[in-house]
Structures are given as structure tokens and as C-alpha cells.
């Protein structure tokens, strides 16, 4: 049985209060505990900077991994013991766990149902604090206070020990963490009494599937504030007492200490995806002169600055908590993979170097989950106030195109890890161009965008869109019912068609539209015409009899045994009821095809019905809880639908339903955060709340030649936005409240605004947008001239 030692908690807690109280106001609205039931691997990583490489967090079950490579793992609010503090948290990337202990040395984490069977420790959430850039917890089994913070590429630990002649810090390097998959190799050794170095190589499931020649490497170089009294090595074979190095699976070191009561030991660890030498260089560049407190203060100041770029005021305190927590997740969900010298990981463990431009500016290379649906949230947020990260995203994808010949929808250290098998990178790049983000080789960017939409010869499997040939030759993707499982492969896609044929047709139609607009802007007339024709592919799968998107076979007939609520059959992570509204690039065309009354009545009834289940899967805690529902806000394919009423003559219904979703789908507790399913893909649902609660959105994801911003129901009485171009936008919503959700009138820079939209370039000039709100809809406002549809 583990020893329960006398408390060493009160003094650190008192010190912490003094440290935190001076933090400025915006941080108090961020609650990292929101939505931590069944949450994804990146989700709970409080000791990090915006888009940092170092993302330190407690793990309750990270060593379990996950069978399918993507499920919730890492930290779960329903667990009551911590097994370590992990440094790397990205899509398909995870590793390097540290854990302080006392008493008999144990080198296995143990299981959740039996904490005494390993080195994990029980904890009480009353003794836990998480804020942007900082984490603290008391490990009850050891009476140790653990604190974490970070710079971009350096992780900091501070452990406050009780009096003990058997205190330990475990450097668990060589074991599975989160989505990392199988460990293929690992090593860790003491360099001298105060420094250590190591690495771990992994083979994540999605690398194995989409880029089988690839690997993910993680490197560390660390410094300890106190030399250990002794060191023991361990591997999966067991402990080797007195040795200072370990190699292979399960490799780790136990640093052993004698400690006095309330003695603190600090560690700072440089991280890298390219080499130990660069891990050390990152440490020296970012943290050579920093101690823990200075690093924490700098981290929280950075978060204050970045979150403070959008300031919202009254009347909803809960709304502010949702807003800033959503913005926090949106600025946390991706992470840099490049070092301070510009080195970045290439395919198969190679290393590349990012070049600086004539001004000395060098882009960051970032790891990223798929951009699937991200054009309805994260890219719009980037374009609004964080264009440097949109630029980093584009430059990353262009570097991958140079290195590998194709865009990669999801990336883990340059390896293709697209979980959805499609690829919206071209759309995101085209939209960046349309919003004026062009600090890259535009000709190369267009070449890559065009190839993504039209080329299929020798296409890399991991780049997705393996049915591009079928789409370009037929104008739609033929449905292959036999591809549900084909020769052991589930949900197959190839040059003849796909099991997900309908969702692919709709997605490719949208991305073809985006590429067509970029082609037009660059004078590529023939490409514009071809891509514009392909953007009408959605019309070929709309069954005129039931007015639903229905799977269509290669011979032109519609598939039989059609159930519009059945997920997966023809539709990835959704069903026909949801995907029928997936024509964001031509809403007016869809309204005409369905008929205005049918469109409005069906869509309004969909939201009326889905409100009864919280606009998703009800209270079921599962990522796919809502895929059988009539509407599912918990997944990407539905995120634009509530904004379509602006195009169908009933903007007050967009105001009504977007506000209801903000109020009811989003919560402020660990269980009810982003619905209940928690498929919060790298901050996308949080970003949706941010832009929608501001009353700003574009269903086309800024892909128009002249993008527009549709207007909704601003939640806050006043929002002050630092635009990415240096201008300031103020949004006032007079009399807004929980009941006053409807726009009565609007003004733009002192002049009446009768449209429910503005051109984005006008909005980005800055100024004041003023709404007057009421509790009944004004059915005359915003109806005369709908936003532009297909161009």
C-alpha cells in the first residue's frame, strides 16, 4: 500500500494565490476543465502557449493508447488518479511522461481500477488548478504538489516534496502515450549530474494506414535543479539499479533524491521533433535564464495578449466563460513542429530547414489534424484576428507539397494522417488568398490547389481524395455499396467510386468552387470553367422526388433501400438528412432546387426537433452520438446549416437558432462542454462559438472572389476586435439578452444597414457595427437582398 504522507500543500497554494491574482481579467473566464469527459488527446493541455510544441498536461489514462487511433484518451474528468505528466500532445503524436513519487520505487503506471498497482497517484479535484499556461495538482498518495508551465518549445516542472529519503522523479520515455501508437525505439541517459537527454520513436495507427513508410520522433534535453543522489534505469524487462541509461521499448530513468519538507525540485525540458541537439538549442534559446515562476508569468501574459485580441462585455457571464474557453481551445489545438533554427521534421525521420524571407521572417511548420470543417470556424477566426497562424498553416502545407508532391489534410511530423480520406487543404489555401493572406509563392499555391482538385495520376494514398478520377469523369462520385467492406478494408474509396460517395461529391463540389474562384482571380480561364462545372456536382445526387441527397450508382440510378437517417451509407460521419444542406457554395441554388417554402419549413422543423436533444446526440457521451440525428452540431458537416436562413429570406431564423445552439449545445461543466460527445477536433467547435456569438460567419469559408460575412445574433452587448490588419472592429448589440435574440435594426459606421451581410473587405476596414435587439423577430430586416450565392 502506498504511504499517505503529511501535507505539504498549504504553502504552495498560498503562494499560488498571490501569483494568480495579478493575472488580468480575461484569464478568469477560461476554464480548461470544461468538456473534459471523453475528450481528445490535445484537449486538456493547460501548461502550454498558443500553438506551442510543449503541451504539458496530466494524464489519467494516456498509456492505454486507443484501438482505433483517434478515440478520447489522456485526461478524463471521471478518473481519479494521475499516471504522469506528458509533454507532447498533437494529432497522432504523444510521448514522454514524467512522474514524481516517494516510497518504494515502481516503474509501471498501473491501472485506473488499481492505483496501488503502479506509480500513479490518486488526486482530489479540489486540489487541482488549471489555467492557460499553468497547471497545479496535489498527488495525494505522495503528498507532492506538481506544477507545470511552458514556453513554446520548453516544458517546466516544479515538484514540492515532503520529507523523504526515497523521493523519485520517473522519466518514462519509451512507452505509448495517447494517439502515439506503438513505440518502435527509445533511449534516455544522464549526460551529467544535472542534465539528461533522450528520444522516442513511434508508429501511430494513422501513419501506418496513410503513410506507412513514416515515423514520429520526439526528442528531449532536460535540466534538473538538483543533482539526484542516485539513478536507476528501467525498460519493459525491469529495473537495472545504478545504471544511468536505458534503451528500447519501455526505456526510462528513475532519479532518486533525499528531500526535506516542502523542498522544491524544478526541471526544464527542451523539446524537438528533429534531434536532441535541437532540443538542447530550443532549451537554451527559450529558457536558459528562466526559472519556473518567470516562465509561468510569461506564459500567462502571452495568453492574456492573445485571448485579449477579442474583448467581449456583458451581459452573460456564462457566455464569457464559453467564449474565452472556446477561444482558448481554438488557439491550443494545433502545435508548432519546427525548431528555433527553422529545422522541421520531414517524412521518414529526415530533417528539412525552413528558409527566412528577405526581412528575416520565417514561418512555423505546424502539426495539424484535418481541416475538414475548419473553414466554418478556425480559418475564419484566423482570418479575423490571427492571420499569422493562417499563414503558418498555408506555408506548412506548401512545404509538404514541395517535399512530397501533394497536400496532406492531416499532418503529424510531415506524415499523412488524414482521418477522413478527403482533403480540404486546397479550399483553405484558396480562401487564404481571397482574404489577402499571400506571403508565399502564389503560383506554387495555385498549382497545388489545382492538383488537389483535378489530379489523380500517382496520387499518394495519404493525400486523400482517391476518387478524384471518378468525380472529374462523372461529375459526381458513384456509390459503391460493396465498398462498405472490401477485401478486409472498411469504407473503401478508389478511382471507381466510394462508400462515402455522397459526402465526397458534396465536399468536392465545394472545394472545386473555391479553386475556381482562385483560378478566376489569377486569369486561369479554362481551369475556372472546368472547376465551376464540377462545383455543380451536388445537383447530380439530389433526388428530385424526395428532394434529398441520395447515393447514386455509376449507371445513374439512385441506390435502393435508402434510409435518410442511416449514417455512413454514402455519408461520412453523418446521414442524408444532415448532408442534404451541404451546398455552402451555392445556397441560392439549393433553395431553388428544394423550393423556398420546402427549404425553410424543413430546415426550421429540423432545428425544432434537434433542440429536444441538445442539437446533437442528447446526453450520450460518445463522439458519434449524433450521427443518426436529424442535426448534429457535434460534428463538422452540420456547422454551417443554421446560417442558411440568411439566404432563404428568413434571417430571423438564423438569429434564433444560432443563439439557441450557443446557449444549449455548449455548456460550462466537465461533462457538458461541447455537447456531450466531445469530438472537439482541435478547437473547431470552440472557434464556432467564438465567431457565431460575435454574430459573424460565412458559410462559404471566405472562398468567394470577394468574400462576405453573414450577420447573426450577437450575444454580447459590446465586442472589441483587434483585426489582423491592425484595424479595430466594435460590435454593439443594444438590449441583447437571453430573450432579445432578434435583430430589429442595424447600422454600419453610422449608416443604416438593411442587409444581413457585409462584404468582408468593408468589415476589415474597421469601425462600428451596431445592432438593436428585441424579443420578437423583425421580418422585414435583412430580407430584401440576400448574401451573394454562387459567383
Tab-separated table of C-alpha atoms in Angstrom, residues 446-772:
chain	number	residue	atom	x	y	z
A	446	UNK	CA	-2.356	27.640	-57.205
A	447	UNK	CA	-0.509	24.718	-58.777
A	448	UNK	CA	-1.016	22.737	-55.572
A	449	UNK	CA	-4.675	23.788	-55.238
A	450	UNK	CA	-5.418	22.750	-58.810
A	451	UNK	CA	-3.644	19.423	-58.390
A	452	UNK	CA	-5.618	18.721	-55.248
A	453	UNK	CA	-8.911	19.089	-57.112
A	454	UNK	CA	-8.129	17.591	-60.519
A	455	UNK	CA	-5.084	15.323	-60.492
A	456	UNK	CA	-5.270	11.630	-59.772
A	457	UNK	CA	-2.292	10.010	-61.503
A	458	UNK	CA	0.164	8.579	-58.955
A	459	UNK	CA	-1.769	10.260	-56.182
A	460	UNK	CA	-0.449	9.415	-52.723
A	461	UNK	CA	-2.991	7.461	-50.694
A	462	UNK	CA	-2.401	9.644	-47.646
A	463	UNK	CA	-3.282	12.806	-49.565
A	464	UNK	CA	-6.905	11.627	-49.699
A	465	UNK	CA	-9.432	12.132	-52.488
A	466	UNK	CA	-8.593	8.806	-54.098
A	467	UNK	CA	-11.854	9.078	-56.041
A	468	UNK	CA	-10.955	12.342	-57.809
A	469	UNK	CA	-10.847	10.493	-61.143
A	470	UNK	CA	-14.388	9.230	-60.635
A	471	UNK	CA	-15.577	12.707	-59.679
A	472	UNK	CA	-13.945	14.542	-62.582
A	473	UNK	CA	-15.113	11.974	-65.164
A	474	UNK	CA	-18.683	11.540	-63.913
A	475	UNK	CA	-19.356	14.902	-62.303
A	476	UNK	CA	-20.191	13.015	-59.104
A	477	UNK	CA	-18.687	10.111	-57.159
A	478	UNK	CA	-20.518	6.844	-57.872
A	479	UNK	CA	-21.733	4.984	-54.815
A	480	UNK	CA	-20.205	1.546	-54.251
A	481	UNK	CA	-22.340	-0.317	-51.720
A	482	UNK	CA	-19.922	-3.237	-51.903
A	483	UNK	CA	-17.171	-0.974	-50.561
A	484	UNK	CA	-18.612	-0.964	-47.056
A	485	UNK	CA	-16.107	-3.736	-46.548
A	486	UNK	CA	-13.955	-4.856	-49.470
A	487	UNK	CA	-11.158	-7.374	-49.085
A	488	UNK	CA	-10.905	-6.528	-45.403
A	489	UNK	CA	-10.852	-2.754	-45.965
A	490	UNK	CA	-13.706	-0.773	-44.453
A	491	UNK	CA	-15.313	2.134	-46.330
A	492	UNK	CA	-13.123	1.831	-49.420
A	493	UNK	CA	-12.509	4.678	-51.868
A	494	UNK	CA	-10.774	4.329	-55.225
A	495	UNK	CA	-10.848	5.598	-58.815
A	496	UNK	CA	-14.227	3.957	-59.498
A	497	UNK	CA	-16.170	5.344	-56.531
A	498	UNK	CA	-16.593	5.224	-52.794
A	499	UNK	CA	-18.775	4.001	-49.988
A	500	UNK	CA	-18.857	7.658	-48.880
A	501	UNK	CA	-19.783	8.767	-52.385
A	502	UNK	CA	-22.377	11.388	-51.488
A	503	UNK	CA	-20.434	13.247	-48.839
A	504	UNK	CA	-17.422	13.184	-51.161
A	505	UNK	CA	-19.458	14.576	-54.055
A	506	UNK	CA	-20.721	17.418	-51.891
A	507	UNK	CA	-17.304	18.163	-50.444
A	508	UNK	CA	-15.556	18.064	-53.816
A	509	UNK	CA	-18.201	20.342	-55.315
A	510	UNK	CA	-17.493	22.889	-52.589
A	511	UNK	CA	-13.707	22.677	-52.916
A	512	UNK	CA	-13.950	22.862	-56.720
A	513	UNK	CA	-15.862	26.102	-56.280
A	514	UNK	CA	-13.094	27.503	-54.065
A	515	UNK	CA	-10.409	26.527	-56.565
A	516	UNK	CA	-12.479	28.020	-59.406
A	517	UNK	CA	-12.585	31.400	-57.682
A	518	UNK	CA	-8.821	31.373	-57.206
A	519	UNK	CA	-8.377	30.359	-60.854
A	520	UNK	CA	-10.582	33.237	-61.943
A	521	UNK	CA	-8.619	35.720	-59.840
A	522	UNK	CA	-5.379	34.534	-61.455
A	523	UNK	CA	-6.734	34.598	-65.020
A	524	UNK	CA	-6.847	30.803	-65.437
A	525	UNK	CA	-9.987	30.847	-67.591
A	526	UNK	CA	-10.020	27.217	-68.742
A	527	UNK	CA	-9.447	25.957	-65.204
A	528	UNK	CA	-12.147	28.281	-63.917
A	529	UNK	CA	-14.697	26.877	-66.340
A	530	UNK	CA	-13.791	23.237	-65.627
A	531	UNK	CA	-13.834	23.731	-61.872
A	532	UNK	CA	-17.073	25.719	-62.000
A	533	UNK	CA	-18.747	22.861	-63.862
A	534	UNK	CA	-17.529	20.412	-61.227
A	535	UNK	CA	-18.876	22.630	-58.456
A	536	UNK	CA	-22.372	21.701	-59.682
A	537	UNK	CA	-21.789	18.053	-58.849
A	538	UNK	CA	-24.223	18.289	-55.948
A	539	UNK	CA	-27.102	18.616	-58.425
A	540	UNK	CA	-26.415	15.135	-59.774
A	541	UNK	CA	-27.086	13.393	-56.454
A	542	UNK	CA	-30.168	15.402	-55.430
A	543	UNK	CA	-33.125	13.097	-55.964
A	544	UNK	CA	-35.931	15.303	-57.392
A	545	UNK	CA	-38.604	13.009	-55.953
A	546	UNK	CA	-37.683	13.083	-52.263
A	547	UNK	CA	-35.503	16.223	-52.524
A	548	UNK	CA	-32.741	14.570	-50.563
A	549	UNK	CA	-29.136	13.833	-51.416
A	550	UNK	CA	-29.284	10.132	-52.237
A	551	UNK	CA	-26.425	7.800	-53.166
A	552	UNK	CA	-26.208	7.367	-56.937
A	553	UNK	CA	-24.709	4.426	-58.760
A	554	UNK	CA	-22.347	4.528	-61.724
A	555	UNK	CA	-25.227	3.767	-64.109
A	556	UNK	CA	-27.032	6.916	-62.973
A	557	UNK	CA	-29.721	5.220	-60.895
A	558	UNK	CA	-30.276	6.055	-57.247
A	559	UNK	CA	-29.419	3.399	-54.681
A	560	UNK	CA	-32.364	1.480	-53.273
A	561	UNK	CA	-33.096	0.634	-49.635
A	562	UNK	CA	-32.487	4.275	-48.873
A	563	UNK	CA	-32.922	5.429	-45.270
A	564	UNK	CA	-32.230	9.189	-44.922
A	565	UNK	CA	-31.334	8.744	-41.235
A	566	UNK	CA	-28.842	5.935	-41.819
A	567	UNK	CA	-25.293	7.127	-41.149
A	568	UNK	CA	-22.202	6.032	-43.028
A	569	UNK	CA	-24.005	4.549	-46.049
A	570	UNK	CA	-22.932	7.137	-48.606
A	571	UNK	CA	-22.163	9.760	-45.969
A	572	UNK	CA	-19.094	10.018	-43.771
A	573	UNK	CA	-19.956	10.632	-40.112
A	574	UNK	CA	-23.483	11.685	-40.971
A	575	UNK	CA	-26.635	10.915	-42.941
A	576	UNK	CA	-28.748	12.282	-45.787
A	577	UNK	CA	-30.883	14.489	-43.519
A	578	UNK	CA	-27.750	16.315	-42.424
A	579	UNK	CA	-25.836	16.335	-45.703
A	580	UNK	CA	-28.710	17.488	-47.929
A	581	UNK	CA	-27.895	21.026	-46.783
A	582	UNK	CA	-24.216	20.652	-47.650
A	583	UNK	CA	-24.161	23.100	-50.570
A	584	UNK	CA	-22.472	26.046	-48.851
A	585	UNK	CA	-21.055	27.483	-52.068
A	586	UNK	CA	-24.474	27.820	-53.717
A	587	UNK	CA	-27.188	28.242	-51.072
A	588	UNK	CA	-29.491	30.035	-53.510
A	589	UNK	CA	-29.189	27.105	-55.906
A	590	UNK	CA	-30.168	24.683	-53.161
A	591	UNK	CA	-33.120	26.879	-52.147
A	592	UNK	CA	-34.319	26.901	-55.745
A	593	UNK	CA	-33.869	23.147	-56.090
A	594	UNK	CA	-35.870	22.366	-52.950
A	595	UNK	CA	-38.308	25.248	-53.261
A	596	UNK	CA	-38.149	28.162	-50.870
A	597	UNK	CA	-41.073	27.053	-48.695
A	598	UNK	CA	-39.890	23.454	-48.567
A	599	UNK	CA	-36.369	24.605	-47.737
A	600	UNK	CA	-37.452	26.905	-44.898
A	601	UNK	CA	-40.095	24.620	-43.433
A	602	UNK	CA	-37.865	21.563	-43.488
A	603	UNK	CA	-34.882	23.381	-42.047
A	604	UNK	CA	-36.885	25.093	-39.313
A	605	UNK	CA	-38.507	21.799	-38.340
A	606	UNK	CA	-35.083	20.149	-38.233
A	607	UNK	CA	-33.912	22.645	-35.632
A	608	UNK	CA	-37.158	22.422	-33.698
A	609	UNK	CA	-36.704	18.655	-33.470
A	610	UNK	CA	-32.980	18.726	-32.762
A	611	UNK	CA	-33.425	21.240	-29.932
A	612	UNK	CA	-35.030	18.408	-27.945
A	613	UNK	CA	-31.731	16.509	-27.979
A	614	UNK	CA	-29.447	19.474	-27.403
A	615	UNK	CA	-28.687	19.880	-31.119
A	616	UNK	CA	-26.679	16.681	-31.158
A	617	UNK	CA	-26.704	13.245	-29.611
A	618	UNK	CA	-28.528	14.160	-26.427
A	619	UNK	CA	-26.638	13.331	-23.250
A	620	UNK	CA	-24.895	10.246	-24.594
A	621	UNK	CA	-21.155	10.552	-24.001
A	622	UNK	CA	-19.759	9.391	-27.312
A	623	UNK	CA	-18.047	11.199	-30.183
A	624	UNK	CA	-20.529	9.785	-32.698
A	625	UNK	CA	-23.633	10.121	-30.536
A	626	UNK	CA	-25.298	12.472	-33.033
A	627	UNK	CA	-24.545	10.916	-36.404
A	628	UNK	CA	-28.014	9.310	-36.602
A	629	UNK	CA	-29.715	12.541	-35.550
A	630	UNK	CA	-31.576	14.930	-37.805
A	631	UNK	CA	-28.947	17.570	-36.992
A	632	UNK	CA	-25.613	17.114	-35.248
A	633	UNK	CA	-23.696	20.154	-34.053
A	634	UNK	CA	-21.090	17.872	-32.532
A	635	UNK	CA	-19.526	17.135	-35.896
A	636	UNK	CA	-18.304	19.208	-38.798
A	637	UNK	CA	-20.775	18.526	-41.650
A	638	UNK	CA	-23.611	20.463	-39.973
A	639	UNK	CA	-21.820	23.562	-38.736
A	640	UNK	CA	-22.992	25.957	-41.460
A	641	UNK	CA	-26.635	24.893	-41.624
A	642	UNK	CA	-28.120	27.284	-39.059
A	643	UNK	CA	-26.737	30.196	-41.112
A	644	UNK	CA	-28.526	29.230	-44.332
A	645	UNK	CA	-31.741	31.089	-43.450
A	646	UNK	CA	-29.909	34.301	-44.354
A	647	UNK	CA	-30.022	33.073	-47.959
A	648	UNK	CA	-33.648	31.914	-47.915
A	649	UNK	CA	-35.353	35.137	-46.851
A	650	UNK	CA	-35.716	34.359	-43.149
A	651	UNK	CA	-32.635	35.739	-41.402
A	652	UNK	CA	-34.504	35.887	-38.094
A	653	UNK	CA	-34.366	32.085	-38.019
A	654	UNK	CA	-30.582	32.197	-38.304
A	655	UNK	CA	-30.639	34.612	-35.373
A	656	UNK	CA	-32.933	32.331	-33.387
A	657	UNK	CA	-31.183	29.030	-33.966
A	658	UNK	CA	-27.564	30.161	-33.764
A	659	UNK	CA	-28.329	31.739	-30.410
A	660	UNK	CA	-30.129	28.609	-29.195
A	661	UNK	CA	-27.153	26.464	-30.191
A	662	UNK	CA	-24.784	28.783	-28.321
A	663	UNK	CA	-26.987	28.645	-25.254
A	664	UNK	CA	-27.863	24.943	-25.215
A	665	UNK	CA	-25.338	22.829	-27.110
A	666	UNK	CA	-22.397	24.496	-25.361
A	667	UNK	CA	-22.014	24.069	-21.613
A	668	UNK	CA	-19.725	25.155	-18.790
A	669	UNK	CA	-19.019	21.955	-16.880
A	670	UNK	CA	-16.711	18.956	-17.338
A	671	UNK	CA	-19.453	16.677	-18.689
A	672	UNK	CA	-21.447	19.157	-20.771
A	673	UNK	CA	-18.866	21.178	-22.634
A	674	UNK	CA	-19.152	20.761	-26.401
A	675	UNK	CA	-22.352	18.809	-26.362
A	676	UNK	CA	-21.692	15.591	-24.515
A	677	UNK	CA	-19.829	13.612	-27.160
A	678	UNK	CA	-16.669	15.759	-27.094
A	679	UNK	CA	-15.469	15.310	-30.666
A	680	UNK	CA	-13.864	18.744	-30.394
A	681	UNK	CA	-11.383	18.470	-33.282
A	682	UNK	CA	-8.524	20.780	-32.337
A	683	UNK	CA	-10.621	23.749	-31.315
A	684	UNK	CA	-13.103	23.853	-34.177
A	685	UNK	CA	-16.273	23.759	-32.076
A	686	UNK	CA	-14.815	26.349	-29.728
A	687	UNK	CA	-13.985	28.593	-32.690
A	688	UNK	CA	-17.554	28.202	-33.993
A	689	UNK	CA	-18.909	29.535	-30.709
A	690	UNK	CA	-16.497	32.478	-30.817
A	691	UNK	CA	-17.433	33.720	-34.282
A	692	UNK	CA	-21.128	32.865	-34.029
A	693	UNK	CA	-21.551	34.603	-30.673
A	694	UNK	CA	-19.992	37.687	-32.263
A	695	UNK	CA	-22.713	37.449	-34.916
A	696	UNK	CA	-20.239	36.880	-37.783
A	697	UNK	CA	-19.996	33.894	-40.134
A	698	UNK	CA	-19.517	32.862	-43.740
A	699	UNK	CA	-20.995	29.589	-44.962
A	700	UNK	CA	-18.512	29.634	-47.854
A	701	UNK	CA	-15.480	29.928	-45.618
A	702	UNK	CA	-14.266	33.075	-47.432
A	703	UNK	CA	-13.856	31.256	-50.742
A	704	UNK	CA	-15.682	33.887	-52.816
A	705	UNK	CA	-13.671	36.163	-55.076
A	706	UNK	CA	-14.976	38.923	-52.828
A	707	UNK	CA	-15.845	37.193	-49.554
A	708	UNK	CA	-18.802	38.262	-47.466
A	709	UNK	CA	-19.650	37.990	-43.769
A	710	UNK	CA	-23.186	36.981	-42.847
A	711	UNK	CA	-24.669	38.546	-39.718
A	712	UNK	CA	-26.463	36.749	-36.928
A	713	UNK	CA	-27.398	37.402	-33.318
A	714	UNK	CA	-24.586	38.987	-31.266
A	715	UNK	CA	-24.565	37.561	-27.769
A	716	UNK	CA	-22.571	40.339	-26.100
A	717	UNK	CA	-23.535	43.955	-25.617
A	718	UNK	CA	-20.126	45.095	-26.849
A	719	UNK	CA	-17.276	43.268	-28.568
A	720	UNK	CA	-13.988	44.942	-29.463
A	721	UNK	CA	-11.952	43.020	-32.008
A	722	UNK	CA	-8.333	43.657	-32.929
A	723	UNK	CA	-8.413	42.801	-36.601
A	724	UNK	CA	-5.442	41.074	-38.117
A	725	UNK	CA	-4.659	44.065	-40.325
A	726	UNK	CA	-4.292	46.402	-37.342
A	727	UNK	CA	-7.748	47.969	-37.516
A	728	UNK	CA	-10.367	47.723	-34.782
A	729	UNK	CA	-13.929	46.491	-35.152
A	730	UNK	CA	-16.525	47.260	-32.475
A	731	UNK	CA	-19.812	45.355	-32.412
A	732	UNK	CA	-22.571	46.720	-30.188
A	733	UNK	CA	-25.799	44.875	-29.546
A	734	UNK	CA	-28.231	47.177	-27.773
A	735	UNK	CA	-30.628	45.433	-25.386
A	736	UNK	CA	-29.232	41.977	-26.153
A	737	UNK	CA	-30.246	39.376	-23.582
A	738	UNK	CA	-31.255	35.734	-23.325
A	739	UNK	CA	-34.682	36.624	-24.732
A	740	UNK	CA	-33.708	39.505	-27.002
A	741	UNK	CA	-32.106	37.439	-29.764
A	742	UNK	CA	-33.674	39.089	-32.820
A	743	UNK	CA	-32.178	41.950	-34.802
A	744	UNK	CA	-34.582	44.890	-35.056
A	745	UNK	CA	-32.239	47.169	-36.996
A	746	UNK	CA	-28.548	47.683	-37.669
A	747	UNK	CA	-26.056	50.418	-38.515
A	748	UNK	CA	-22.609	50.224	-40.053
A	749	UNK	CA	-20.387	53.208	-39.240
A	750	UNK	CA	-23.396	55.390	-38.522
A	751	UNK	CA	-25.416	54.495	-41.628
A	752	UNK	CA	-28.458	52.215	-41.691
A	753	UNK	CA	-27.625	48.639	-42.684
A	754	UNK	CA	-30.557	46.827	-44.233
A	755	UNK	CA	-28.705	43.693	-45.356
A	756	UNK	CA	-27.949	40.696	-43.153
A	757	UNK	CA	-24.408	40.670	-44.547
A	758	UNK	CA	-21.405	42.823	-45.392
A	759	UNK	CA	-18.516	42.413	-47.756
A	760	UNK	CA	-15.582	41.219	-45.708
A	761	UNK	CA	-13.194	43.852	-47.073
A	762	UNK	CA	-15.561	46.548	-45.761
A	763	UNK	CA	-15.726	44.916	-42.340
A	764	UNK	CA	-11.929	44.619	-42.168
A	765	UNK	CA	-11.580	48.380	-42.589
A	766	UNK	CA	-12.812	48.568	-39.018
A	767	UNK	CA	-15.413	50.765	-37.424
A	768	UNK	CA	-18.626	50.174	-35.536
A	769	UNK	CA	-21.402	47.713	-36.255
A	770	UNK	CA	-24.463	48.431	-34.124
A	771	UNK	CA	-27.472	46.154	-33.689
A	772	UNK	CA	-30.689	46.895	-31.854
